[in-house]
Phi, psi and omega in degrees: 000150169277113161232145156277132167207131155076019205044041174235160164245112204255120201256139165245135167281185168188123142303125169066178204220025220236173177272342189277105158266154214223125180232128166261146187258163148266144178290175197292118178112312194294180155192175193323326201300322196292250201348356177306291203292343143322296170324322177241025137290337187259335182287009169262351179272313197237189173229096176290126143215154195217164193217191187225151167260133190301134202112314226215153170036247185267338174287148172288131166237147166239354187205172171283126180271121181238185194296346172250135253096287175299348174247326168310302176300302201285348156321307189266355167303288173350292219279302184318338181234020166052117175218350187308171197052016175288152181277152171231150187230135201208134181211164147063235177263033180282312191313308185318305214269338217257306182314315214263306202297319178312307158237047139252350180236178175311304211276116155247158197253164204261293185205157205237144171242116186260112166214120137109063197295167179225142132146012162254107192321103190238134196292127174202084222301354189282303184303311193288329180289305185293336149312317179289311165338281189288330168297315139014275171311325194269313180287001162251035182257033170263342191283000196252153171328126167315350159280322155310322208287313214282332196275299157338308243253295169342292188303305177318336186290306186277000181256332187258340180286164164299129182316287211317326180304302181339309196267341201291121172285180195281342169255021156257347172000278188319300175314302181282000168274335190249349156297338202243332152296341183248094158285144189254019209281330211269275190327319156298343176286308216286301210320111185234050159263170167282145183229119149327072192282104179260113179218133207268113195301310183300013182284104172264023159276218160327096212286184205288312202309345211259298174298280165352294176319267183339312187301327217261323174322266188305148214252326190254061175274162162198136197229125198240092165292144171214119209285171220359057173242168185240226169287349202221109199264355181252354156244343150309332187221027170342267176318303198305313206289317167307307148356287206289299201295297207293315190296329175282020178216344148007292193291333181308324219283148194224000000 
């Protein structure tokens, strides 16, 4: 299914028939597909709705974005399709887009389930030499013939950039820089619903301490490490993590 919001075309699923909803954010990259198998552990319980983010899966982009652009459109999903009170499910930068709907708008939530989240500034003196490194390098590509300089530029590109940048078209470039940039660490201190932390101890995006970190933020948190997972733990540990999810909303169910 379709909504216009913001002169996009924002494709969303819908799940289950139940009163208690559930809206899942997806990580950066993802789309509605990676949750299937959550989804139909859960959709005999609840009403899923899950969505593709402009950029990604079925939706549309027309311009450069940053996370609140993104919070904004899901917000305004929210309001159009009476979603309040919803459990929100958040993984990777779905949690980024979950900080800002929790406390920058109006619309309340039932309760948050977070996993393996983005969007807290962590000191990394590794990231940071390498950064300094490739800017470095890309200006001294002013010294080579323009046919050298793009053959040059390329490589440098492909030993320093991130896979998610990597893989990226050229007209999320601009986005995912103003997405990646903005700590949210102050927007996650405000959330003071109940929350769920699910985190894949083996995560080298976003490491556990990261998870750790969050828990301590939020004051009415709880944190479920899940061992030999990675970043993405609800398809790396599947049955445990629905498992986990289904008992902790157990009471939710209507």
């Amino acid at each position: 299914m379709y909504i216009k919001i913001d002169n996009l075309s924002i494709y969303y699923e819908k799940y289950g028939n139940r009163k208690q909803t559930i809206l899942i954010l997806p990580g950066w990259g993802d789309n509605r597909k990676t949750f299937n198998n959550l989804i139909y552990y859960l959709k005999e319980y609840f009403t899923i709705y899950i969505i593709d983010y402009p950029g990604f899966g079925n939706s549309t982009i027309n311009k450069d974005l940053t996370i609140y652009d993104y919070a904004n459109i899901i917000n305004e999903l929210v309001t159009r399709l009476h979603l309040e009170n919803s459990i929100l499910i958040g993984h990777s930068f779905g949690g980024r887009i979950i900080s800002l709907l929790t406390t920058k708008y109006n619309i309340k939530y039932k309760k948050i389930i977070l996993i393996d989240v983005a969007g807290l500034k962590e000191k990394n003196l590794k990231l940071w030499f390498k950064q300094k490194i490739y800017k470095l390098l890309k200006k001294i590509s002013i010294l080579f013939p323009k046919k050298i300089k793009m053959i040059y530029l390329k490589k440098i590109f492909q030993k320093f950039a991130s896979n998610d940048y990597k893989v990226l078209p050229k007209n999320l470039y601009k986005t995912f820089q103003n997405v990646i940039k903005e700590d949210l660490t102050n927007c996650y201190q405000k959330i003071n619903l109940e929350t769920l932390i699910l985190w894949g101890e083996l995560d080298s995006i976003t490491p556990l301490k990261s998870g750790i970190k969050l828990n301590k933020l939020i004051s009415n948190s709880t944190i479920i490490p899940i061992s030999n997972a990675r970043h993405f733990p609800y398809l790396e540990k599947s049955y445990l993590v629905s498992n986990i999810i289904y008992y902790y909303l157990k009471r939710d169910i209507i």
